[in-house]
């Protein structure tokens, strides 16, 4: 295969035609009945751009698949009941006993650990995918809708992770879920309904675990499946954005890349297997805490901290002073509501508005079809960095008392450090942005280095650019056919 980003030459475009493909008897049998070739013509040749960051969305998707598969297995053994049973002379909740049982069966334990790490991987992949979309400006027209849908997916992923906390029903699970219950109950007016819906009115109470289990195994995964489906349908309809190099190679309005079948499908299969392998390895060497570490729930409340992906909310909760409470139309707005609901909701709300705040998105006729180099928009880069640093300071806030900081000091850090990071990034980006401007000629015609201290030799005029083609010097069989991804 030739270099995928090198320019096409007249010779390269006149390669011999592809040999007609031979199909197996099984495929022919199915094709006669289901007209598979029509299906392949319509979807199988969809172009997938070749760029590593385009796998992040797929990683999120596959982590979800792994969670569902391992979750189904765990569901065969897990019992969502808080009834006390006696195991080896010890009285423990049935849910706790069933997870202890899982821990003693090697395969079940491996799959439980894999389920645990897949949840972390899914959140990480979703966040990295979001960062790629944000920093390259691909949330802009026409993809605003998928940005908002993506944020719903992020919210659902975080909820799925949180609801899973309760299930092992050890002292850690009950304490952490209790914090979630307090947050739900703190919502003015809607608090009682929320706590009734999600926790059965109180926590822990007889019906709590059954509700949380149904939400965890059925409601949230079904919503995720439906919303992921909508997200991907929109990607298919609107087509992928493309990495910068494709600007010089693809025809306007067409996407350059490998076809869904069989090349992207093979890459995806490989990625899924790699992820399984990595998760098995992680599960074997770094298991989550054993249930005996905290033991069954008892009168003592252990000191717990949430996982990294919920730590920012914990940080908010910690820095709102306990006296921050007032009445509004008869309802009490307290610190738990401010830190656990209002601040995170405002944060999500601001993220949602991103495509409409970005002034480059206001040129009505324009469609943004290429990834923008990150430094090309210093303001976006600076605000993104400020937000990332802000989240980082909320991690510090979650431990501020352990670090010996006062409330005033941590507030100063949370406000000032992100601002400074944003300004510093903006200054660096505005000074270096020129180097990043994408010019297809630069990638095609390398400029020879100038000898230092000598009179520069006149640089020969660059050769005229070849007209853009859909099938440049790439291996033709790897590319979608022209016209497929056209408007
Ligand atoms: C469960 C979570 C998610 C899954 C499974 C998922 C999956 C995908 C996949 C497979 C693609 C196509 C390949 C790619 O561009 O990476 C995609 C594109 C996209 N996603 Fe997501 N995504 C998720 C969450 C999000 C989030 C949190 C956002 C942003 C808030 C988002 C915004 C977008 C946008 C705007 C596109 C089109 C980008 C383009 O064409 O360049 N997605 N998603």
Coordinates of C-alpha atoms in Angstrom, one line a residue, residues 94-327:
X94 CA -28.3 -11.4 50.5
X95 CA -26.9 -9.0 47.9
X96 CA -23.6 -8.8 49.8
X97 CA -23.5 -12.6 50.1
X98 CA -24.1 -13.1 46.4
X99 CA -21.2 -10.7 45.5
X100 CA -19.0 -12.6 48.0
X101 CA -19.9 -15.8 46.1
X102 CA -18.9 -14.1 42.8
X103 CA -15.6 -13.3 44.4
X104 CA -14.9 -16.9 45.2
X105 CA -15.6 -18.2 41.6
X106 CA -12.5 -17.4 39.5
X107 CA -14.3 -16.8 36.2
X108 CA -17.1 -14.8 37.8
X109 CA -14.5 -12.7 39.8
X110 CA -12.6 -12.0 36.6
X111 CA -15.8 -10.9 34.8
X112 CA -16.8 -8.8 37.8
X113 CA -13.5 -7.0 37.8
X114 CA -13.7 -6.6 34.0
X115 CA -17.2 -5.0 34.5
X116 CA -15.7 -2.6 37.0
X117 CA -12.8 -1.5 34.8
X118 CA -15.0 -1.4 31.7
X119 CA -17.1 1.2 33.5
X120 CA -14.0 3.3 34.1
X121 CA -12.9 2.8 30.5
X122 CA -16.3 3.9 29.1
X123 CA -16.3 7.1 31.1
X124 CA -12.6 7.8 30.1
X125 CA -13.4 7.1 26.4
X126 CA -16.5 9.3 26.4
X127 CA -14.6 12.1 28.0
X128 CA -11.6 11.9 25.6
X129 CA -14.1 11.7 22.7
X130 CA -15.8 14.8 24.0
X131 CA -12.4 16.6 24.3
X132 CA -11.5 15.6 20.7
X133 CA -14.9 17.0 19.5
X134 CA -14.4 20.2 21.5
X135 CA -10.8 21.0 20.8
X136 CA -11.2 20.4 17.0
X137 CA -14.4 22.4 16.8
X138 CA -16.4 19.6 15.3
X139 CA -19.5 20.4 17.4
X140 CA -20.2 23.2 15.0
X141 CA -22.8 23.2 12.2
X142 CA -24.3 20.8 11.3
X143 CA -23.3 18.7 14.3
X144 CA -24.8 20.8 17.2
X145 CA -27.5 18.2 17.7
X146 CA -25.0 15.4 18.2
X147 CA -23.1 17.5 20.7
X148 CA -26.2 17.9 22.8
X149 CA -27.1 14.2 22.4
X150 CA -23.5 13.3 23.3
X151 CA -23.9 15.3 26.6
X152 CA -27.0 13.3 27.4
X153 CA -24.8 10.1 26.8
X154 CA -22.2 11.5 29.2
X155 CA -24.8 12.2 31.8
X156 CA -26.3 8.7 31.4
X157 CA -22.9 7.1 31.6
X158 CA -22.2 8.9 34.9
X159 CA -25.6 7.9 36.3
X160 CA -25.0 4.2 35.3
X161 CA -21.6 4.3 37.1
X162 CA -23.1 5.9 40.2
X163 CA -26.1 3.5 40.4
X164 CA -23.8 0.5 40.2
X165 CA -22.1 1.6 43.5
X166 CA -25.1 0.4 45.5
X167 CA -25.2 -3.2 44.3
X168 CA -22.4 -5.0 46.2
X169 CA -24.2 -3.6 49.3
X170 CA -21.1 -3.5 51.5
X171 CA -20.6 -0.6 54.0
X172 CA -18.8 1.4 51.2
X173 CA -21.7 0.9 48.8
X174 CA -24.3 2.0 51.3
X175 CA -22.4 5.1 52.4
X176 CA -21.7 6.3 48.9
X177 CA -25.3 5.7 47.8
X178 CA -26.5 7.5 50.9
X179 CA -24.7 10.6 49.6
X180 CA -26.6 10.3 46.3
X181 CA -29.8 9.9 48.2
X182 CA -29.1 13.1 50.2
X183 CA -28.4 15.0 47.0
X184 CA -31.7 13.7 45.3
X185 CA -33.7 14.7 48.4
X186 CA -32.2 18.2 48.5
X187 CA -33.8 19.2 45.2
X188 CA -36.4 21.8 46.1
X189 CA -40.0 20.7 45.3
X190 CA -38.9 17.7 43.2
X191 CA -36.7 16.1 46.0
X192 CA -39.5 13.8 47.5
X193 CA -40.5 12.6 44.0
X194 CA -36.8 11.9 43.0
X195 CA -36.1 10.0 46.2
X196 CA -39.3 8.0 45.8
X197 CA -38.6 7.1 42.2
X198 CA -34.9 6.2 42.6
X199 CA -34.6 5.0 46.2
X200 CA -38.1 3.9 47.2
X201 CA -38.7 6.9 49.5
X202 CA -35.7 6.5 51.9
X203 CA -32.3 4.9 51.8
X204 CA -31.6 2.2 52.8
X205 CA -35.0 0.9 52.9
X206 CA -36.6 -2.4 51.8
X207 CA -37.3 -1.4 48.2
X208 CA -34.2 0.7 47.5
X209 CA -31.9 -2.0 46.1
X210 CA -34.5 -3.5 43.8
X211 CA -35.1 0.0 42.3
X212 CA -31.5 0.8 41.9
X213 CA -30.9 -2.6 40.4
X214 CA -33.7 -2.2 37.8
X215 CA -32.3 1.3 37.0
X216 CA -28.8 -0.1 36.6
X217 CA -29.5 -3.2 34.5
X218 CA -32.5 -2.1 32.5
X219 CA -33.5 1.6 32.5
X220 CA -30.1 3.3 32.0
X221 CA -28.7 0.6 29.6
X222 CA -31.9 0.8 27.5
X223 CA -31.7 4.6 27.4
X224 CA -28.0 4.4 26.5
X225 CA -28.7 1.9 23.7
X226 CA -31.5 4.1 22.3
X227 CA -29.5 7.4 22.5
X228 CA -26.3 5.8 21.2
X229 CA -28.4 4.5 18.2
X230 CA -29.7 8.0 17.5
X231 CA -26.1 9.5 17.9
X232 CA -24.7 7.0 15.4
X233 CA -27.6 7.4 12.9
X234 CA -26.9 11.1 12.9
X235 CA -23.2 10.5 12.3
X236 CA -24.1 8.3 9.3
X237 CA -26.5 10.9 8.0
X238 CA -24.3 13.9 8.5
X239 CA -21.1 12.0 7.6
X240 CA -17.8 12.1 9.6
X241 CA -15.7 15.2 9.8
X242 CA -12.3 14.6 8.3
X243 CA -8.7 15.1 9.4
X244 CA -6.9 18.0 7.9
X245 CA -4.9 15.9 5.4
X246 CA -8.0 14.8 3.6
X247 CA -8.6 18.5 2.6
X248 CA -6.1 18.1 -0.2
X249 CA -7.3 14.7 -1.3
X250 CA -11.1 14.4 -1.0
X251 CA -13.5 15.9 -3.4
X252 CA -15.7 18.6 -1.8
X253 CA -18.6 17.1 -0.1
X254 CA -17.1 13.6 0.0
X255 CA -15.4 11.7 2.8
X256 CA -12.1 10.0 2.3
X257 CA -11.5 6.8 4.3
X258 CA -11.7 3.1 4.6
X259 CA -15.0 1.4 3.9
X260 CA -17.2 0.1 6.7
X261 CA -17.1 -3.5 5.3
X262 CA -14.7 -5.2 5.6
X263 CA -11.9 -2.8 6.6
X264 CA -13.4 -0.7 9.3
X265 CA -15.3 -3.7 10.6
X266 CA -12.0 -5.6 10.9
X267 CA -10.3 -2.7 12.7
X268 CA -13.3 -2.4 15.0
X269 CA -13.2 -6.2 15.8
X270 CA -9.5 -5.9 16.6
X271 CA -10.1 -2.9 18.9
X272 CA -12.8 -4.8 20.7
X273 CA -10.5 -7.8 21.3
X274 CA -7.7 -5.5 22.4
X275 CA -10.0 -3.8 24.9
X276 CA -11.1 -7.2 26.2
X277 CA -7.5 -8.2 26.6
X278 CA -6.5 -5.0 28.3
X279 CA -9.4 -5.2 30.7
X280 CA -8.7 -8.8 31.6
X281 CA -5.1 -7.9 32.3
X282 CA -6.1 -4.9 34.4
X283 CA -8.7 -7.0 36.3
X284 CA -6.1 -9.7 37.1
X285 CA -3.5 -7.3 38.4
X286 CA -5.6 -4.5 39.9
X287 CA -8.9 -5.8 41.3
X288 CA -11.4 -3.4 42.9
X289 CA -11.5 -3.5 46.7
X290 CA -12.7 -6.9 48.1
X291 CA -16.0 -6.8 50.0
X292 CA -14.4 -7.8 53.2
X293 CA -12.3 -4.5 53.1
X294 CA -15.4 -2.6 54.3
X295 CA -17.6 -5.5 55.4
X296 CA -21.4 -5.6 55.5
X297 CA -23.2 -2.3 56.3
X298 CA -23.2 -1.6 60.1
X299 CA -23.7 1.3 62.5
X300 CA -20.3 2.8 61.7
X301 CA -20.1 5.1 58.6
X302 CA -16.8 4.6 56.8
X303 CA -15.0 7.5 55.2
X304 CA -15.6 7.2 51.5
X305 CA -14.7 9.1 48.3
X306 CA -16.3 8.5 45.0
X307 CA -14.4 7.3 41.9
X308 CA -12.5 9.9 39.9
X309 CA -15.3 10.6 37.4
X310 CA -17.6 11.8 40.2
X311 CA -14.9 13.5 42.3
X312 CA -15.6 16.9 40.7
X313 CA -19.2 16.8 42.1
X314 CA -17.8 15.8 45.5
X315 CA -15.4 18.7 45.2
X316 CA -18.4 21.1 44.7
X317 CA -20.1 19.6 47.7
X318 CA -17.1 20.0 49.9
X319 CA -16.5 23.7 49.1
X320 CA -20.0 25.0 49.6
X321 CA -20.1 26.3 53.2
X322 CA -22.5 24.5 55.4
X323 CA -24.2 27.8 56.3
X324 CA -25.1 28.5 52.7
X325 CA -28.8 28.0 53.0
X326 CA -31.8 30.2 52.2
X327 CA -35.6 29.9 51.5

